[in-house]
XYZ file of C-alpha atoms in Angstrom:
434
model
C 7.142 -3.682 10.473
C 4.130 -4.088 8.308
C 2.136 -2.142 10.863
C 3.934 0.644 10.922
C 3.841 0.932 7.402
C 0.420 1.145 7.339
C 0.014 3.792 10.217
C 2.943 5.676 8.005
C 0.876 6.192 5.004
C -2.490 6.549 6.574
C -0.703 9.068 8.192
C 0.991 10.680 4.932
C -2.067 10.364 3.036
C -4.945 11.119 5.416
C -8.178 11.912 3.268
C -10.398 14.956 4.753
C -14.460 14.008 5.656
C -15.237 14.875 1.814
C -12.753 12.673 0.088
C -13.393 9.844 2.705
C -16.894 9.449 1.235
C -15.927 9.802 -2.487
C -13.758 6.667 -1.549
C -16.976 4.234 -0.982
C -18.245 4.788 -4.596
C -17.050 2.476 -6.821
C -15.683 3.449 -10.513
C -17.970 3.348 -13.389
C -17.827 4.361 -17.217
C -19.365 7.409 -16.297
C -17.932 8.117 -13.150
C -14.208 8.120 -12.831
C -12.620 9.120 -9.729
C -9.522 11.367 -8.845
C -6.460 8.814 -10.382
C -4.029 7.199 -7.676
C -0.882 5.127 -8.093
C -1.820 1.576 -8.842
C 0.445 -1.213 -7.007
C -2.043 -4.808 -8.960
C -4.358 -5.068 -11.563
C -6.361 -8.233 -11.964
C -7.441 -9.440 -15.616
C -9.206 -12.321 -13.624
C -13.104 -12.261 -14.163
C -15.874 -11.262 -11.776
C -18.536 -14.241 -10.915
C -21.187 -15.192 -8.623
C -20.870 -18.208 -7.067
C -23.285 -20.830 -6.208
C -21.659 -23.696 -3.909
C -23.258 -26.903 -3.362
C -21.898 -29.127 -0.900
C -22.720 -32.649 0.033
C -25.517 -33.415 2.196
C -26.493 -32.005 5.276
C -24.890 -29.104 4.464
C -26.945 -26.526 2.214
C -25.977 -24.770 -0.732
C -25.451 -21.333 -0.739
C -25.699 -18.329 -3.485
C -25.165 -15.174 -4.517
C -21.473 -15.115 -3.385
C -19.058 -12.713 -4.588
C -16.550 -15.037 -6.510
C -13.675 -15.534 -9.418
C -10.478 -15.046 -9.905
C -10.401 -11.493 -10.181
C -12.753 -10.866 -7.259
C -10.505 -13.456 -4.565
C -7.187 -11.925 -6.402
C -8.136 -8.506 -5.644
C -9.599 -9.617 -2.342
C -5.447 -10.775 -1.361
C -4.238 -7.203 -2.757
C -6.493 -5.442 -0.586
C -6.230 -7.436 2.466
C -2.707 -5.866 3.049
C -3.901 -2.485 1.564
C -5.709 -0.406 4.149
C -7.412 3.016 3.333
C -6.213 4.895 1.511
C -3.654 2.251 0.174
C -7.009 0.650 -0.758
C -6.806 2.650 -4.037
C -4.132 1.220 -5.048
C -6.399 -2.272 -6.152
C -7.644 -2.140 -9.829
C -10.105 -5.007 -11.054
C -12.824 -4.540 -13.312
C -16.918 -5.813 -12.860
C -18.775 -6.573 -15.881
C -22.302 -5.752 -13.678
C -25.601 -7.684 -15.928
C -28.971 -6.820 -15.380
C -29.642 -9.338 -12.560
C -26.528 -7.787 -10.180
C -27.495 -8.324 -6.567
C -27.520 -4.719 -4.973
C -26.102 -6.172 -1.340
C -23.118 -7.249 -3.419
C -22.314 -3.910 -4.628
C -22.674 -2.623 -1.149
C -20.166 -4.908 -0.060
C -17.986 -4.356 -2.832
C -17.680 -0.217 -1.986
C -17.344 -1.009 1.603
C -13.496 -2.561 0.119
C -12.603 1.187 -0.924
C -10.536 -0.500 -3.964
C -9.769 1.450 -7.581
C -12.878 -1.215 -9.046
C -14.390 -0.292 -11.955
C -17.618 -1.106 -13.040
C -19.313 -1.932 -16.047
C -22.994 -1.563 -16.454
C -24.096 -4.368 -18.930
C -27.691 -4.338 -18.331
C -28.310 -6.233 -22.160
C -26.580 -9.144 -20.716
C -26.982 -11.399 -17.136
C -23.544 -11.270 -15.142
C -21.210 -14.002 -15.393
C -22.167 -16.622 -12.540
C -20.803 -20.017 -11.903
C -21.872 -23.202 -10.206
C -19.401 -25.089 -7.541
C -19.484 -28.625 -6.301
C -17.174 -30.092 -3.840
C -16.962 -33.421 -3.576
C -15.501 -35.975 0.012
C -11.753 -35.258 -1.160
C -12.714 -31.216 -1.224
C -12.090 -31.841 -5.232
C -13.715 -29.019 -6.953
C -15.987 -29.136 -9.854
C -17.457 -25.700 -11.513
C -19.335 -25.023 -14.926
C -20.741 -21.746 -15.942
C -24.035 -21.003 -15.402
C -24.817 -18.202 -17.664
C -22.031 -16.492 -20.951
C -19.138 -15.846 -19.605
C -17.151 -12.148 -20.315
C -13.455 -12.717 -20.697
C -11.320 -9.571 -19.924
C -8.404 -8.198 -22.702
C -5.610 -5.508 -22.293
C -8.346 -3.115 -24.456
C -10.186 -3.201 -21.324
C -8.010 -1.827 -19.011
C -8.332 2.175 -18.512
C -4.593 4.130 -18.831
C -4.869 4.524 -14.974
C -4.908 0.383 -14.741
C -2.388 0.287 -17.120
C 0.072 2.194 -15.011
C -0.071 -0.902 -12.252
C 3.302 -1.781 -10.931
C 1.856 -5.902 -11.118
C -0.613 -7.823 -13.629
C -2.471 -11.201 -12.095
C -3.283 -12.804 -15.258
C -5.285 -16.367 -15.705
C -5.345 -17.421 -18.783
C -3.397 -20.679 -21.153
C -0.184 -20.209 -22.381
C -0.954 -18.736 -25.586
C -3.359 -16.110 -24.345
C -0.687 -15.105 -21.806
C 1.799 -14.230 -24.290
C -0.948 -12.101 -26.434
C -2.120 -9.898 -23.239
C 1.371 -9.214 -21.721
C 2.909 -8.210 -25.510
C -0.542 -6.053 -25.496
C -0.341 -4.585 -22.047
C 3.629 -3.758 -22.446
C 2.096 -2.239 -26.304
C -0.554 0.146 -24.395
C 2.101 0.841 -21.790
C 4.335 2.084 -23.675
C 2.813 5.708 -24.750
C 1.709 6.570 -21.265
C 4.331 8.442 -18.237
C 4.304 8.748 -14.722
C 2.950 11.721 -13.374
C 6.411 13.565 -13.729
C 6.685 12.804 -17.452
C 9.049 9.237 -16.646
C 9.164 6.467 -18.085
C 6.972 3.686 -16.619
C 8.911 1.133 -14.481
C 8.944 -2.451 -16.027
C 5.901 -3.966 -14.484
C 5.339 -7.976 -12.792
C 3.433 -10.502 -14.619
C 1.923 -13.234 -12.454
C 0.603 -15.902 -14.221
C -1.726 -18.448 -13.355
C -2.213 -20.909 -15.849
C -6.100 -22.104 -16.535
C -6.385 -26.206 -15.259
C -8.042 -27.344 -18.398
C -4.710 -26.627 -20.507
C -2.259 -28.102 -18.205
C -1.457 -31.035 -19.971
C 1.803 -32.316 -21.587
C 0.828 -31.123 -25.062
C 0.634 -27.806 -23.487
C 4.164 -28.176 -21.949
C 5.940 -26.413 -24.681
C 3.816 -23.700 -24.904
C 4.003 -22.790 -21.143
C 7.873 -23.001 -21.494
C 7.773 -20.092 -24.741
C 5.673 -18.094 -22.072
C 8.050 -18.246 -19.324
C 10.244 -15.306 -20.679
C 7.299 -13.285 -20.642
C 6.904 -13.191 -17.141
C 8.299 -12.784 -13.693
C 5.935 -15.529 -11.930
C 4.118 -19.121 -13.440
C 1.892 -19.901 -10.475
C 0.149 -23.520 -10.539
C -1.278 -25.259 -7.785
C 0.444 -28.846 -7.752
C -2.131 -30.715 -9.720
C -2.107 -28.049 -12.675
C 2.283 -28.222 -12.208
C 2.110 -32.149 -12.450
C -0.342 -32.025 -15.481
C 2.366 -30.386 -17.809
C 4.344 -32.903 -16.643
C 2.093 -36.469 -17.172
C 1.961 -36.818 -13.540
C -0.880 -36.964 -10.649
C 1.402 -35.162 -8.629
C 0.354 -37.451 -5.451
C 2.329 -40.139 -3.253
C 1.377 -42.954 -4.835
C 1.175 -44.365 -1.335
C -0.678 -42.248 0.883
C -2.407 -40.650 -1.686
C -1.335 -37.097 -0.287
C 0.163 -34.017 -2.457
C 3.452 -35.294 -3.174
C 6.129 -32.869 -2.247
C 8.796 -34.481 -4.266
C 7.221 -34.687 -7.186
C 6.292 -30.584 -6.920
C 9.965 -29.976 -6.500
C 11.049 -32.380 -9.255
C 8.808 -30.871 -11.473
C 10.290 -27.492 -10.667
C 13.482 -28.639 -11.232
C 12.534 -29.452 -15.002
C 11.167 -26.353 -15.585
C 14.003 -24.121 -14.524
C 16.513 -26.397 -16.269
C 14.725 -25.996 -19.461
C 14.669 -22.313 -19.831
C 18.614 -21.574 -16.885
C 19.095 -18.230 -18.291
C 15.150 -16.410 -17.950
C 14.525 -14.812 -14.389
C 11.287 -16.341 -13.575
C 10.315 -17.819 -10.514
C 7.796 -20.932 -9.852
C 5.256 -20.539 -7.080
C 3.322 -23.674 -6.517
C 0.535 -23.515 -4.751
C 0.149 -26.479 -2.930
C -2.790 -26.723 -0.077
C -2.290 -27.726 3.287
C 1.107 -28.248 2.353
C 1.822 -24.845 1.823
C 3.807 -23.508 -1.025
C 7.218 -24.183 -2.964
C 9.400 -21.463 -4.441
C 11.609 -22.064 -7.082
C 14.298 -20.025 -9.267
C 17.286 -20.056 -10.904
C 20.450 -18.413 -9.032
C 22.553 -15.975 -11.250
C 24.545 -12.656 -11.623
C 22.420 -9.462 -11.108
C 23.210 -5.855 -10.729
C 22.739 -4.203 -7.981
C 20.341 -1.530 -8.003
C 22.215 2.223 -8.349
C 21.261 4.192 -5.078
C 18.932 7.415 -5.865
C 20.496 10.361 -7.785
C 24.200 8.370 -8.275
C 24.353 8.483 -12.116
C 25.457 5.444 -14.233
C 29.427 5.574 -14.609
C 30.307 5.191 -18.529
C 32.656 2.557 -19.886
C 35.436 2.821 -21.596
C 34.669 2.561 -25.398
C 37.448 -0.140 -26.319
C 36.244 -1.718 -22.822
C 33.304 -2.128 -23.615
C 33.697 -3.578 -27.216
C 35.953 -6.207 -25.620
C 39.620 -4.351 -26.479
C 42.605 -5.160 -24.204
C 44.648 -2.713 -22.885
C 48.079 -2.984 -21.369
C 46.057 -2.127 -18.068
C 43.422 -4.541 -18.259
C 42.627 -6.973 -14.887
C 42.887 -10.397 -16.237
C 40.853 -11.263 -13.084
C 38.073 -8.672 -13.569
C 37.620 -9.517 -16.663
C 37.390 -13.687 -16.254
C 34.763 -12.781 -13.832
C 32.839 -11.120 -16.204
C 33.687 -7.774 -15.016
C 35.368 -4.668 -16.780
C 37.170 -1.772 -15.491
C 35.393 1.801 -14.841
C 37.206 4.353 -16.814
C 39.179 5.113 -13.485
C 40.694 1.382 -13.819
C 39.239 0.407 -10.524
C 36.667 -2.995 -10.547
C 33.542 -2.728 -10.628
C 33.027 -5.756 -8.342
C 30.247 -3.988 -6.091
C 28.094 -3.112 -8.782
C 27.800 -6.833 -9.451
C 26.048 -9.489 -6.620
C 25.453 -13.164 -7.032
C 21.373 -13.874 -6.926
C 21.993 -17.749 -5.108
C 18.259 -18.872 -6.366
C 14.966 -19.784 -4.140
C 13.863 -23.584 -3.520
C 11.819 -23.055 -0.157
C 8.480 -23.893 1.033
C 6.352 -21.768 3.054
C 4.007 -23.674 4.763
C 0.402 -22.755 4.632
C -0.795 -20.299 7.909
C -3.803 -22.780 8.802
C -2.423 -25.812 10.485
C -5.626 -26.788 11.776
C -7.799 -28.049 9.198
C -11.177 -27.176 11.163
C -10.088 -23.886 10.349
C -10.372 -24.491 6.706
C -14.462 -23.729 6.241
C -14.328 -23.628 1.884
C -10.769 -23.461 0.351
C -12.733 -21.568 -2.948
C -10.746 -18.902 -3.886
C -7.772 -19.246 -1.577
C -5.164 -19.895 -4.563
C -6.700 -16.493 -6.143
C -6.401 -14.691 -2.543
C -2.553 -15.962 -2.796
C -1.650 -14.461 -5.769
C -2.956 -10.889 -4.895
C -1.366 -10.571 -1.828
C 2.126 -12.418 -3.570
C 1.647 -9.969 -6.474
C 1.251 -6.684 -3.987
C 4.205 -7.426 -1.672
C 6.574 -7.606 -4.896
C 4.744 -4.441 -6.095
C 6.091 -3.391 -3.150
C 9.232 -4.674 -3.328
C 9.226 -7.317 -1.018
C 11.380 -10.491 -1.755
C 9.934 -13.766 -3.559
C 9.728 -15.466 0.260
C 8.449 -12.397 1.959
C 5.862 -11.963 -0.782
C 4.641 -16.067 -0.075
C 4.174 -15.431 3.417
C 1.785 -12.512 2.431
C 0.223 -14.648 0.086
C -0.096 -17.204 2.533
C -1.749 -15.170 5.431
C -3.991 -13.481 2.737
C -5.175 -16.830 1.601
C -5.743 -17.834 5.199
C -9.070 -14.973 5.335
C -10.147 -16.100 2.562
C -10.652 -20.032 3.610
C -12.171 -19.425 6.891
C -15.834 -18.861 6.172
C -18.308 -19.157 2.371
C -17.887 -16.328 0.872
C -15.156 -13.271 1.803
C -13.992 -12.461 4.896
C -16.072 -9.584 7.167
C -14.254 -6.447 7.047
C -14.813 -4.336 10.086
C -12.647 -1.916 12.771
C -11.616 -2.877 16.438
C -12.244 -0.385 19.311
C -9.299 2.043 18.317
C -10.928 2.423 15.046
C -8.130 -0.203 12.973
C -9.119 -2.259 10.029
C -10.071 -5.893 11.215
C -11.110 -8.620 8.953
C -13.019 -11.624 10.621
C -11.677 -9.645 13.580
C -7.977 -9.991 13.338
C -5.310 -7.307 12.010
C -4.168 -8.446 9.053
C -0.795 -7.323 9.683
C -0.742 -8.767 13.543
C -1.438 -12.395 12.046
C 1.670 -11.501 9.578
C 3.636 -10.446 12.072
C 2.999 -13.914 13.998
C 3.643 -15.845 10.842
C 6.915 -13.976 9.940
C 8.152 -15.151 13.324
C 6.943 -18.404 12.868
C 8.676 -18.565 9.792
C 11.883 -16.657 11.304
C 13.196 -14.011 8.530
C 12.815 -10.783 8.544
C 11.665 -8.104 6.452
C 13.133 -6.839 4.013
C-alpha cells in the first residue's frame, strides 16, 4: 500500500523540531543543506505564468509555472516529508521574483535550489487558450535554459532525469550527465546505479524531418514521452479522427507501433500522453535477466562456455534457447525471464470534464510522478497510474494545487490524500502493486 509506505518512512526518518525547520528553507548558492538521496531531477525550466483566457473569464498572473516547476510538482505529490527531499529542480530567481512565490515554494519542503540572478528579470511566459483548450505561449522576457554543468554532484546522484529538450539536445545532456556521473559514489564508496532518462520532446521539433533524429535518441533513454499531437507530428499526421475530430486512439497506437519496430532490440518504452483519453504505453517484449537477490554472488561460466566451445556435455536445448550451462552443468533457465512488452492505456483519473479547471502543466505533473514511481521501482503501468493521479491535482484549479494537513495532521492537497485517490484509482484500474 502506498500509504503505508509513507507512514513507514516518516516513521524511519522522523526529523527532530530543529531539522523540521531547516527543511522549509530552500537551497541557494550560498546555502546548501545537509545532502539526502535524490529519487528525480528536473532539467525543465522555472517560469511565471500569465494565462489569458477568453472572455468573461479574467486573466491571471504571477503563477508558478514550466516544465520543471509542474514536473517537480508530480515528484513531490507522492513524496511526503521527509521523502520531500528527495525532489531536485533548480530556480533561476531575477530581480523581479514575487516573494509570495518563494513562500509557497518552501512550504513544498523539496531539495530546490535557487539561483539568485538579480542582473537579469526571471524567465516568465504568456498563455492563451483558445475554444478547443489549444494552447498558445511565447516568452515574455530571455529565457535561461538549464545544462548538465548546472546540476550540483548531489543532483547528479538522482536515481531519474525529466529532460525537455529536441532530439539533439537530448543526446548532448544525457552523454553529459552519464560524463559528470561517472567520478562521483554513493555514500558507501559504490558505484552509482544506472539512472532513468525521461524524455519529453519540445512541440516545435516534432516534425517528420525530425523523425530520424528522435529515433538515434531512443537508445539513450528509458522513456520518449509525447503527448499525441507532438507523437503524430514525427509522423506527418494530425493525430485526430478525421471524423469526429477527437484524439484518435488508433492513430497513437499505430504510431507506436512504428517506432518500436524501427529501433526492436533498444529497451525503451513510449508513454503518450494523450488528454481526456488518458495515456498509451508501449514497448517491445524480450529476454531479460532476472535481478540476482541481495548478497547471492554472480556464478562464473565456464571459459570454453562462454566463448561458444562444445563439450561432450553440452544441452543442445539450453543452448538453442540461448542459454549455457553453470559450471555445475545444471541450466540456468531461472536466471533468464521473458519481458512480454506493454501496449495498455491508462485512462486519465478525471472523467468529468467540469473537473478539468486549466489542463496547463498536467503533461509536466505526469512525468514527475511517472519518473518517481520507476525511481522507485514501480512497473511502467504502475508508474502511469501515478502519473495519472498526479496530473489530476494539477488540472483542478489555475495555478498548483493547495497543500495543507487534515485533522490527524496528514498531508492533503486540495484536501484529498494523495495516496487515498491512488488507492481508488488502482482499484479502478484493478492491478496491484508491485
Amino acid at each position: 500500500m502506498v500509504q503505508e509506505s509513507f507512514k513507514k518512512l516518516r516513521l524511519e526518518n522522523k526529523p527532530d523540531s530543529q531539522a523540521m525547520d531547516a527543511q522549509h528553507v530552500p537551497k541557494t548558492e550560498d546555502n546548501d543543506n545537509a545532502s539526502h538521496e535524490i529519487d528525480f531531477v528536473t532539467l525543465g525550466m522555472f517560469i511565471i505564468d500569465e494565462i489569458e483566457y477568453l472572455p468573461p473569464t479574467p486573466p491571471v498572473r504571477d503563477i508558478l509555472g514550466g516544465a520543471g516547476t509542474y514536473s517537480a510538482l508530480g515528484a513531490r505529490l507522492f513524496s511526503p516529508p521527509p521523502l520531500s527531499n528527495s525532489v531536485g529542480w533548480i530556480i533561476d530567481k531575477g530581480s523581479d521574483f514575487p516573494q509570495p512565490l518563494e513562500d509557497l515554494i518552501s512550504t513544498w519542503e523539496t531539495s530546490v535550489l535557487i539561483r539568485p540572478t538579480p542582473e537579469r528579470l526571471t524567465t516568465r511566459g504568456w498563455n492563451g487558450y483558445d475554444e478547443h483548450q489549444n494552447r498558445a505561449f511565447r516568452y515574455m522576457t530571455p529565457k535561461k535554459r538549464l545544462t548538465a554543468e548546472d546540476l550540483t554532484p548531489e543532483l547528479l546522484t538522482s536515481r531519474s532525469f525529466h529532460l525537455i529538450c529536441s532530439p539533439n539536445r537530448c543526446r548532448e545532456l544525457v552523454t553529459e550527465i552519464k560524463a559528470r556521473r561517472s567520478g562521483l559514489s554513493t555514500p558507501d564508496g559504490g558505484h552509482l546505479p544506472k539512472p532513468i532518462f525521461i524524455w519529453e520532446p519540445v512541440p516545435d521539433l516534432c516534425t517528420p524531418d525530425e523523425l530520424l533524429n528522435c529515433t538515434n535518441t531512443l537508445p539513450l533513454i528509458d522513456i520518449i514521452s509525447p503527448n499525441h499531437s507532438e507523437l503524430a507530428g514525427f509522423m506527418g499526421d494530425s493525430g485526430l479522427d478525421p471524423e469526429t475530430g477527437e484524439i484518435s486512439t488508433k492513430a497513437v497506437e499505430r504510431a507506436c507501433e512504428q517506432l518500436l519496430g524501427s529501433m526492436p532490440l533498444q529497451s525503451f518504452a513510449i508513454v503518450v500522453r494523450a488528454g481526456e483519453k488518458g495515456c498509451y504505453l508501449a514497448r517491445n517484449g524480450g529476454r531479460k535477466r532476472k535481478a540476482r537477490p541481495a548478497g547471492q554472488p554472480r556464478t562464473k561460466k565456464a571459459s570454453a562456455l562462454l566463448h561458444g566451445g562444445l563439450q561432450p556435455d553440452t544441452d543442445m536445448e539450453a543452448l538453442f534457447a540461448g542459454l549455457l550451462q553453470d559450471p555445475e552443468g545444471t541450466i540456468a533457465r531461472e536466471e533468464i525471464e521473458v519481458d512480454p512488452g506493454v501496449e495498455r492505456w491508462i485512462p486519465a483519473y478525471h472523467t468529468d470534464p467540469e473537473k478539468v479547471v486549466d489542463p496547463t502543466g498536467g503533461g509536466n505533473t505526469f512525468l514527475g510522478g511517472l519518473a518517481v514511481a520507476l525511481a522507485r521501482g514501480k512497473s511502467l503501468e504502475e508508474a502511469a497510474a501515478w502519473g495519472s493521479v498526479a496530473a489530476s491535482f494539477a488540472i483542478e484549479q489555475v495555478g498548483t494545487p493547495v497543500l495543507g494537513k487534515d485533522e490527524d495532521g496528514e498531508e492533503t492537497w486540495n484536501g484529498v490524500k494523495v495516496d487515498e485517490r491512488f488507492e481508488e484509482f488502482k482499484n479502478r484500474l484493478a492491478f496491484s502493486e508491485r
